[in-house]
Structures are given as C-alpha cells and as structure tokens.
Short mmCIF file of C-alpha atoms and ligand atoms in Angstrom, two decimals:
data_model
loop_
_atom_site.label_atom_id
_atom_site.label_comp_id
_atom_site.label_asym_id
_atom_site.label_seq_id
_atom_site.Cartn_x
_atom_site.Cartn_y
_atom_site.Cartn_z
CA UNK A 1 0.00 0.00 0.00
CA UNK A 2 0.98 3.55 -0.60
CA UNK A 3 0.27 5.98 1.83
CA UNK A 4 -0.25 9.87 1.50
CA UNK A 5 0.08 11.00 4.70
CA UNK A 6 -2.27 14.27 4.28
CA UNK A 7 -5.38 11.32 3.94
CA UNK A 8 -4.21 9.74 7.06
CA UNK A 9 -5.83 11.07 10.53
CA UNK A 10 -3.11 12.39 13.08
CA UNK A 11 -3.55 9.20 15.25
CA UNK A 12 -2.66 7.00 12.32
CA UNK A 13 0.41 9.00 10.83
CA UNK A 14 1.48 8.38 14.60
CA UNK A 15 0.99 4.62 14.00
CA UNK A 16 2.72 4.16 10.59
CA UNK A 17 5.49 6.55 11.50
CA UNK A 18 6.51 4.87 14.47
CA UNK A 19 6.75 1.39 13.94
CA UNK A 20 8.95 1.85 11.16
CA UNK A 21 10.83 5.23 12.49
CA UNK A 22 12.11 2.74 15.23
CA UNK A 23 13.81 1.38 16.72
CA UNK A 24 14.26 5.14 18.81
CA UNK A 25 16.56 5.35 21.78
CA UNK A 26 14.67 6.46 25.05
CA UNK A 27 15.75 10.17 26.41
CA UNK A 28 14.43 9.94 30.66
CA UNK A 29 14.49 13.61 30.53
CA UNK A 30 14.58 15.28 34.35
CA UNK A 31 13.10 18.94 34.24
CA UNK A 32 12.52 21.61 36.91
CA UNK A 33 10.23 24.62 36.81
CA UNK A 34 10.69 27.55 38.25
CA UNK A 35 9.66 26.96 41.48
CA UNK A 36 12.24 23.95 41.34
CA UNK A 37 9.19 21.14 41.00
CA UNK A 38 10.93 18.09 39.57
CA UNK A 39 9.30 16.32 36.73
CA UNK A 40 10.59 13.28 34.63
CA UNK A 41 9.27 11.59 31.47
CA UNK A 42 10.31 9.88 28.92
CA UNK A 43 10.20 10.87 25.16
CA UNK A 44 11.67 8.51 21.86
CA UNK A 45 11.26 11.34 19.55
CA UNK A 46 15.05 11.67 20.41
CA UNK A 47 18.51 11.24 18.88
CA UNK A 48 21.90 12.83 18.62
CA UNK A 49 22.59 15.42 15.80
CA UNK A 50 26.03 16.86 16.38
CA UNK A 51 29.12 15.50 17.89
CA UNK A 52 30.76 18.92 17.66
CA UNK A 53 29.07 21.07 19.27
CA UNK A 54 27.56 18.44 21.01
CA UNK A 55 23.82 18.75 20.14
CA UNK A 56 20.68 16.16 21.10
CA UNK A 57 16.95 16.56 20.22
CA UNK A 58 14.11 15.48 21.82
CA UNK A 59 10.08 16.05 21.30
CA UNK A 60 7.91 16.35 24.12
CA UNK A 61 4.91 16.85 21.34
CA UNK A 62 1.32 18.36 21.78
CA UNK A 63 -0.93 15.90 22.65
CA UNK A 64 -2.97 14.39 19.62
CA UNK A 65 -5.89 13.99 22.09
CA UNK A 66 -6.64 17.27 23.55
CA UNK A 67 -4.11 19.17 22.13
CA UNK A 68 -2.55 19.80 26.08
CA UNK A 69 1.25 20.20 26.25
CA UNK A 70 3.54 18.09 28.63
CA UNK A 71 5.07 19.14 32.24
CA UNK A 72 8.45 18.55 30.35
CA UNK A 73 7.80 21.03 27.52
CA UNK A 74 6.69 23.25 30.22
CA UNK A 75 9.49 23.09 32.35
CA UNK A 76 12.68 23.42 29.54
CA UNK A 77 10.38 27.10 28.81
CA UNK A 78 11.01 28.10 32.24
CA UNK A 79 14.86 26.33 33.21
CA UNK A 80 16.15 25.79 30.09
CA UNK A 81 18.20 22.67 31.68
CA UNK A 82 17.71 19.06 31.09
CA UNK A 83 19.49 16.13 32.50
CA UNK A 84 19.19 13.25 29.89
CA UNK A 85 19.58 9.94 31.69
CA UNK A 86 20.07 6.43 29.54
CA UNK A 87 17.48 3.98 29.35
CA UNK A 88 18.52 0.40 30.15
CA UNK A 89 16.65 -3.04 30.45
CA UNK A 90 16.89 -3.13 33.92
CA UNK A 91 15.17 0.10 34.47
CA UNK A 92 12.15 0.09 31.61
CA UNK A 93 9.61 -0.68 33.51
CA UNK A 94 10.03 1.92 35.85
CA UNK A 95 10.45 4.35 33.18
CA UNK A 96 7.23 3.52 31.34
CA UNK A 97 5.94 4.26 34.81
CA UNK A 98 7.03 7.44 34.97
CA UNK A 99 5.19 8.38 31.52
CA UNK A 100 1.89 8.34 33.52
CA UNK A 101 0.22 11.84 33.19
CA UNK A 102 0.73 12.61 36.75
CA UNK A 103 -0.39 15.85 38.03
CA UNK A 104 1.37 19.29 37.57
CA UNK A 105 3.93 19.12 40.46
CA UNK A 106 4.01 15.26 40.89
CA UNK A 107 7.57 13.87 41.38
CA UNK A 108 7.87 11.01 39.09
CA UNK A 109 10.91 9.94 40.99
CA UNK A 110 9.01 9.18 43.45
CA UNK A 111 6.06 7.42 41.41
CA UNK A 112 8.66 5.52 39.77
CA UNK A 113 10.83 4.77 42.72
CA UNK A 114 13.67 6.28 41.23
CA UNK A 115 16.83 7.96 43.37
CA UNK A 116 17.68 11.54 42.57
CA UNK A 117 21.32 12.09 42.21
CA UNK A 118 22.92 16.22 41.54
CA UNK A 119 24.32 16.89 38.57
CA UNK A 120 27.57 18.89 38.55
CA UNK A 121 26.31 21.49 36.09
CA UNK A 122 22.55 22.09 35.91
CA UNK A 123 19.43 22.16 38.37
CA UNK A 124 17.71 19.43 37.66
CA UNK A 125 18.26 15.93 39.40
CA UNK A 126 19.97 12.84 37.57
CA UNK A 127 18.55 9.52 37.99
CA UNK A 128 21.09 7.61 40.17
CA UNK A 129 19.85 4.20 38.59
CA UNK A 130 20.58 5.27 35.06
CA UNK A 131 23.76 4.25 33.82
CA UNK A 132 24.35 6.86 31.30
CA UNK A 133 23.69 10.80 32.10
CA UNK A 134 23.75 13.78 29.91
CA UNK A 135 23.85 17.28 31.61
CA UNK A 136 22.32 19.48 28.94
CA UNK A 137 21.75 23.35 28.38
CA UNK A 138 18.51 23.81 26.16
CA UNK A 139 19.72 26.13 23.48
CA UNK A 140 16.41 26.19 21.65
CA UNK A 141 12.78 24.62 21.87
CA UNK A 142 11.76 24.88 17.93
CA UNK A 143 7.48 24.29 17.79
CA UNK A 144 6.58 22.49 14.41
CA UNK A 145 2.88 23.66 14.96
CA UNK A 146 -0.17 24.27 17.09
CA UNK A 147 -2.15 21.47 16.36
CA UNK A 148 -2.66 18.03 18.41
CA UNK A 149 0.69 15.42 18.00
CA UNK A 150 2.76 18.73 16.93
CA UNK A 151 6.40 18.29 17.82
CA UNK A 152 8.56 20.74 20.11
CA UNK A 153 12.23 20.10 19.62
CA UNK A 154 13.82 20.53 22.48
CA UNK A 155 17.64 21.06 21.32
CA UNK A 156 20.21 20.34 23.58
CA UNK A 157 23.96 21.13 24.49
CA UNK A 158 25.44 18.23 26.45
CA UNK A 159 27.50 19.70 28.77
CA UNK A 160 28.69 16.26 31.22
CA UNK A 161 28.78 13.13 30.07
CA UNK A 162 28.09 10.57 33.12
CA UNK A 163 29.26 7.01 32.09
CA UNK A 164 29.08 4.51 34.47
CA UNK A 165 32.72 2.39 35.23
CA UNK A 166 30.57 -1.14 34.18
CA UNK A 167 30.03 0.38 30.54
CA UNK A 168 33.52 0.67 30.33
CA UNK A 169 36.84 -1.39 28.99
CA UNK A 170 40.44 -0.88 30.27
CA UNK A 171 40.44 1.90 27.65
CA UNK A 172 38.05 3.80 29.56
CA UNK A 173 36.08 3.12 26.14
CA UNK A 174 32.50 2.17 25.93
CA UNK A 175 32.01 -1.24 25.23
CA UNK A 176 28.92 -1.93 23.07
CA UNK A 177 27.64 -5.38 24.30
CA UNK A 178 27.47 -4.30 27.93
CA UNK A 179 24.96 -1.54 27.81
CA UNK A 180 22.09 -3.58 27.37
CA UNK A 181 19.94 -0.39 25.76
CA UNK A 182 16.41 -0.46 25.41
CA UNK A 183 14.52 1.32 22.14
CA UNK A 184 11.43 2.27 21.44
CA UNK A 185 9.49 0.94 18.51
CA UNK A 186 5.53 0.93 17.23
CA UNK A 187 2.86 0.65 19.94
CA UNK A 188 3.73 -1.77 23.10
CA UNK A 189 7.06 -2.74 21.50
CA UNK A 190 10.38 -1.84 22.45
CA UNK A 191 13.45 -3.62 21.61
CA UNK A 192 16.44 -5.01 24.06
CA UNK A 193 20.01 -4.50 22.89
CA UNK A 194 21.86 -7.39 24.00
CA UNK A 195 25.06 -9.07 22.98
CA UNK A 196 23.52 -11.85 21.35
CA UNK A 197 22.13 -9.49 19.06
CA UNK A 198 24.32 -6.98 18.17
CA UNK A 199 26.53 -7.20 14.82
CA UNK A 200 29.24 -5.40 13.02
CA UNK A 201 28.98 -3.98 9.44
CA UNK A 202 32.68 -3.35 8.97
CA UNK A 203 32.83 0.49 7.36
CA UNK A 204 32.81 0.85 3.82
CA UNK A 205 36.26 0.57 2.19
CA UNK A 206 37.61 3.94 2.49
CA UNK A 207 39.31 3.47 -0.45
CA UNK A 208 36.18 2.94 -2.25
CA UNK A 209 34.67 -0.62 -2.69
CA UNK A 210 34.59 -1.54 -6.33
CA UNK A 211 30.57 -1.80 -6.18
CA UNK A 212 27.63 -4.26 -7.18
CA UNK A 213 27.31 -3.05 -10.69
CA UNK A 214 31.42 -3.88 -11.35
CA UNK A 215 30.66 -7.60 -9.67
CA UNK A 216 31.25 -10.27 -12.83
CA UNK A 217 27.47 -11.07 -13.89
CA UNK A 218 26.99 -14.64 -12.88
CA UNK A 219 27.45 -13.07 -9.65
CA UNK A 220 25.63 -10.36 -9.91
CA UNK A 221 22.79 -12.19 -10.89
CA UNK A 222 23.24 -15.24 -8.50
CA UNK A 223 19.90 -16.93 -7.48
CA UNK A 224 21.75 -17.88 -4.07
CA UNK A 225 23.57 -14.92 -3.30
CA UNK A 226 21.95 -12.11 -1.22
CA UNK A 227 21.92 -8.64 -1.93
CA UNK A 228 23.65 -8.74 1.56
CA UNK A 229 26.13 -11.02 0.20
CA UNK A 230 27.07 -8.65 -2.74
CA UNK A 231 27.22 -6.05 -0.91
CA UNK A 232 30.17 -7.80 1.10
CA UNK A 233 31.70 -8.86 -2.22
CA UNK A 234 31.13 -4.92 -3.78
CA UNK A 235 33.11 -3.33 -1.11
CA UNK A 236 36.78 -4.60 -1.71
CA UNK A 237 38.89 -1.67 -3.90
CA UNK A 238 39.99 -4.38 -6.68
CA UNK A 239 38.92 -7.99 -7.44
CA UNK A 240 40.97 -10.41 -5.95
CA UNK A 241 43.52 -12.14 -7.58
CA UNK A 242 43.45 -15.79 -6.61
CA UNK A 243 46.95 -16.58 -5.08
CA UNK A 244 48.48 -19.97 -7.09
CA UNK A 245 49.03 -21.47 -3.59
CA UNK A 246 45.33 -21.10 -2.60
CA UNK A 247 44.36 -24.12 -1.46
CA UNK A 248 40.81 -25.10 -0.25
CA UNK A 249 39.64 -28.98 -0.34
CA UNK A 250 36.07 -28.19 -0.01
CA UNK A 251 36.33 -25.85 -3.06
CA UNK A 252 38.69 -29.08 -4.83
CA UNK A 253 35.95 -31.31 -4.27
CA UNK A 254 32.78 -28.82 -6.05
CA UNK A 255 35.09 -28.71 -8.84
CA UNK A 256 35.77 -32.12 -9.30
CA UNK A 257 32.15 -33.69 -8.64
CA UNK A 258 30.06 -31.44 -10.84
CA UNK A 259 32.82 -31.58 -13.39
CA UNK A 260 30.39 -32.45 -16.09
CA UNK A 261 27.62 -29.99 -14.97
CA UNK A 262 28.60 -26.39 -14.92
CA UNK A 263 25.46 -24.98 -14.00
CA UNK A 264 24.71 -27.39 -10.69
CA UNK A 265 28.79 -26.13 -9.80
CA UNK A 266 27.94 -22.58 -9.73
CA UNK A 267 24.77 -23.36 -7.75
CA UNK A 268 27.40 -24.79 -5.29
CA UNK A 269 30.46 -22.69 -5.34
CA UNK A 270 27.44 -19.49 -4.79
CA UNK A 271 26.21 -21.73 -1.66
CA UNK A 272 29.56 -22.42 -0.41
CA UNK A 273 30.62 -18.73 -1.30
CA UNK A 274 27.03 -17.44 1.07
CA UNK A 275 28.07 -19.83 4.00
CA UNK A 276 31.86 -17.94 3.60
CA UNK A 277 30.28 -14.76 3.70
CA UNK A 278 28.24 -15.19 6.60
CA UNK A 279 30.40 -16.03 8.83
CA UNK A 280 32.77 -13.27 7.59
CA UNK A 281 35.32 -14.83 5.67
CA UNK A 282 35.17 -12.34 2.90
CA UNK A 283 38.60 -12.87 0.68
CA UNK A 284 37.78 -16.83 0.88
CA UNK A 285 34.56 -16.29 -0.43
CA UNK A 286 36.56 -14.31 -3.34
C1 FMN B 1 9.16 4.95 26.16
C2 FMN B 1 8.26 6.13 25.98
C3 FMN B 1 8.56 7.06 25.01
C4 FMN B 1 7.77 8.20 24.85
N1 FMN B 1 8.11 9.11 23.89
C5 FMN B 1 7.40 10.25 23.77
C6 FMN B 1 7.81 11.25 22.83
O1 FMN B 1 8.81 11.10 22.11
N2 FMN B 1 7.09 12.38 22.77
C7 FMN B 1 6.01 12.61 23.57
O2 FMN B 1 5.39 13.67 23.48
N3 FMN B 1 5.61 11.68 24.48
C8 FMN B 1 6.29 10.52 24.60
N4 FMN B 1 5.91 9.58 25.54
C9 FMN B 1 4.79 9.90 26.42
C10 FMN B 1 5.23 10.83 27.57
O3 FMN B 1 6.25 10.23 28.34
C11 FMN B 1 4.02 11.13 28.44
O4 FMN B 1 3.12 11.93 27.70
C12 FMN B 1 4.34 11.79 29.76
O5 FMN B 1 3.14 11.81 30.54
C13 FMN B 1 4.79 13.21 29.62
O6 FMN B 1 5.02 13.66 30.93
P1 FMN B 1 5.08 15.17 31.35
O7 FMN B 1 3.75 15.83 31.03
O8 FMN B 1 5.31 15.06 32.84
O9 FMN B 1 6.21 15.83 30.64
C14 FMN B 1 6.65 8.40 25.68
C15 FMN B 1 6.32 7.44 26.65
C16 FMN B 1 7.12 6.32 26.79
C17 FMN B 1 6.77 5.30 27.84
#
C-alpha cells in the first residue's frame, strides 16, 4: 500500500510513523520549573545530531488527544536545563511508569521509585539508577505547529557526560555489548540491545569498494547470493587475484564432482561462497 500522509488522521500517521521510524533510543528527561518542582518523562522522539558542538533533540509533542502540552515542555520554557539519563533493560519498567500523566507538580521519581542524584552542572536531578547521564543546556525549543501530536524540539547542548565504570573497557572506552539499551518501537514494542544481538557492518572501504554493478554477472545475478552477500563482495577496492598457492579442499571437491555440470557447480560454489560470507570470511569467499 501507498500511503499519502495528508489522507491519514493524526492518530494513524502516529501509527505508521513509528513502527517503522524505530527502533528510537529512550531520552528519561529530568526537568525543573521555576519553582524547582521536579518532573521526569520519557520521550523517543530523540537522537543525537552533532558530535561537535555536542547537540541532542528530543520532542515532548502536543498531545494528539486534547491538544494539552507536557510538564516537560513546560518546564525546559522556564529552566532551560535538562538532564538526559540512559534507558537500560533493567530500568524500563520503571520508566514507562514514569510516563503516567501525573499531576502538575508530581515527582515522578518518586512514582517511579527512582533515586535523585545532583548533577555537577545544571538544576535538575539525575537519575542515580541510570547508567548513562547527559547534563544538557537547552539552546532552543523549535514548535513544528499548534495542532494536536505537533512536535517541540527541544535542542540540547550536552554539557557532562556521566558514564558509568561497568560500561567501560580498560580503555576507559565504551564497550557496546554491555549496555544492554532499550529502544522504542511501534505501539507496546520496544526492543532489548543485547550481545547476542548486536553485529558489526565493517565500514565501507575507504578506499572505495569496487561496487555491485562492477561484480562479474553470474554473480551479480546469482539466485543464491543475497543482496547482503554482494554487498560484502562490492566493497573490496579491486577484485581479488586468486593466489596460485590457494588451497581449499572443499572448493577441490565442487570442482571435481560437478565436473560435467557447470550450472549445478555454480549453484554450489554461490552456496559455499554465502556460508563464507556469513560467517565473515570475505577474501575466501573471493
Ligand atoms: C518509552 C516512551 C517514550 C515516549 N516518547 C514520547 C515522545 O517522544 N514524545 C512525547 O510527546 N511523548 C512521549 N511519551 C509519552 C510521555 O512520556 C508522556 O506523555 C508523559 O506523561 C509526559 O510527561 P510530562 O507531562 O510530565 O512531561 C513516551 C512514553 C514512553 C513510555
């Protein structure tokens, strides 16, 4: 189906939107007003758009029912100071908790059963139980309308970066399979980050992969080989030149046994080329 999103009604754009705009890492922002009232929420119309300056956005948008605005939203008009904290598995549930429309002047941290921690820089509280913090300035809130489900960037300087020593390697580097992140996708769903999950797309050859379209054409056109798998095979600078001592039995045995049927031997050297692939062994599959 194609969609034009001026026929949809605000609550469905919502729906389509966000269960393919995901998943969206969670931003538990802390707030204060101005009579120092804490609030906390959390918002997945978030991400990071500058490394330098260091610049995150967030959304706390209008609500599509009534058209209200949040506490949060609120709160950055009147502090302009936002402590970003990290959300992991081990404290989701308590963070969807928090998202409850509590009354003006309700501590979520409390609700939620959260421990407030000071920041170095800024007014509002961390979340102790987090184990990433960002201490933010709000440089800007930028309103994208008046209407119900209109988003309010809320654009952020990180000033402090809180990492806790778990995250870390002997480096003092963060190392990705111990965070354990949690996203936000479409409706109920979120998604867990764990190790048995994560993979690595090595970056593309800097010094420019030769590409699909200069692939030889049986290859190209392979009934067995994924677009995946090209794109492995597309991203080395120059086809490789078989070394004379390459020596591989499993290939020596496809190329003896379907001697006398050339098409049945490509079917196999593709299949054994696609197990090579996926398990990473790139110039072998070559
Ligand atoms: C994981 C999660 C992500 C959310 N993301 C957003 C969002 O990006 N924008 C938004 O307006 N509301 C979002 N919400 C809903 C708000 O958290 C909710 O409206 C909350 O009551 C706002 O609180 P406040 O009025 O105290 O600021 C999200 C809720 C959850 C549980």
């Amino acid at each position: 189906m194609i969609f034009n999103l001026q026929d949809l009604k605000p609550v469905d754009r919502q729906h389509y939107l966000q269960h393919v705009i995901a998943p969206r890492p969670i931003c538990f922002a802390s707030t204060i007003d101005k009579e120092g009232a804490v609030n906390l929420s959390p918002f997945s119309f978030f991400n990071l758009f500058s490394a330098n300056p260091p610049v995150v956005i967030f959304s706390p948008a209008r609500r599509v029912r009534d058209n209200t605005t949040k506490h949060t939203l609120q709160n950055v008009l009147e502090v302009p100071e936002v402590v970003i904290n990290i959300v992991t598995y081990d404290i989701v549930q308590q963070t969807s908790l928090s998202s409850c429309e509590y009354a003006k002047g309700v501590d979520e941290f409390e609700k939620a059963g959260f421990t407030k921690e000071a920041a170095t820089t800024i007014r509002p509280p961390m979340v102790k139980e987090s184990k990433a913090k960002l201490e933010c300035k709000v440089l800007e809130v930028k309103s994208l309308g008046e209407e119900g489900g209109a988003g309010q960037l809320v654009i952020c300087e990180v000033l402090v970066l809180h990492i806790d020593d778990s995250l870390l390697n002997e480096e003092k580097k963060i190392d990705q399979t111990k965070v354990d992140l949690v996203a936000r996708l479409g409706g109920d769903w979120y998604s867990r980050v764990t190790s048995e999950n994560l993979f690595q797309v090595p970056k593309p050859n800097t010094k420019l992969g030769i590409g699909i379209d200069a692939l030889p054409e049986g290859i190209r056109n392979s009934k067995i080989l994924t677009g995946n798998h090209l794109g492995m095979l597309g991203n080395v600078h120059d086809v490789p030149v078989i070394e004379p001592s390459f020596d591989d039995e499993h290939l020596k045995n496809i190329i003896q046994y379907y001697s006398l049927n050339p098409a049945d031997m490509e079917k196999e050297l593709h299949a054994y080329a696609a197990r090579l692939l996926d398990s990473g062994k790139i110039s072998e599959a070559w």
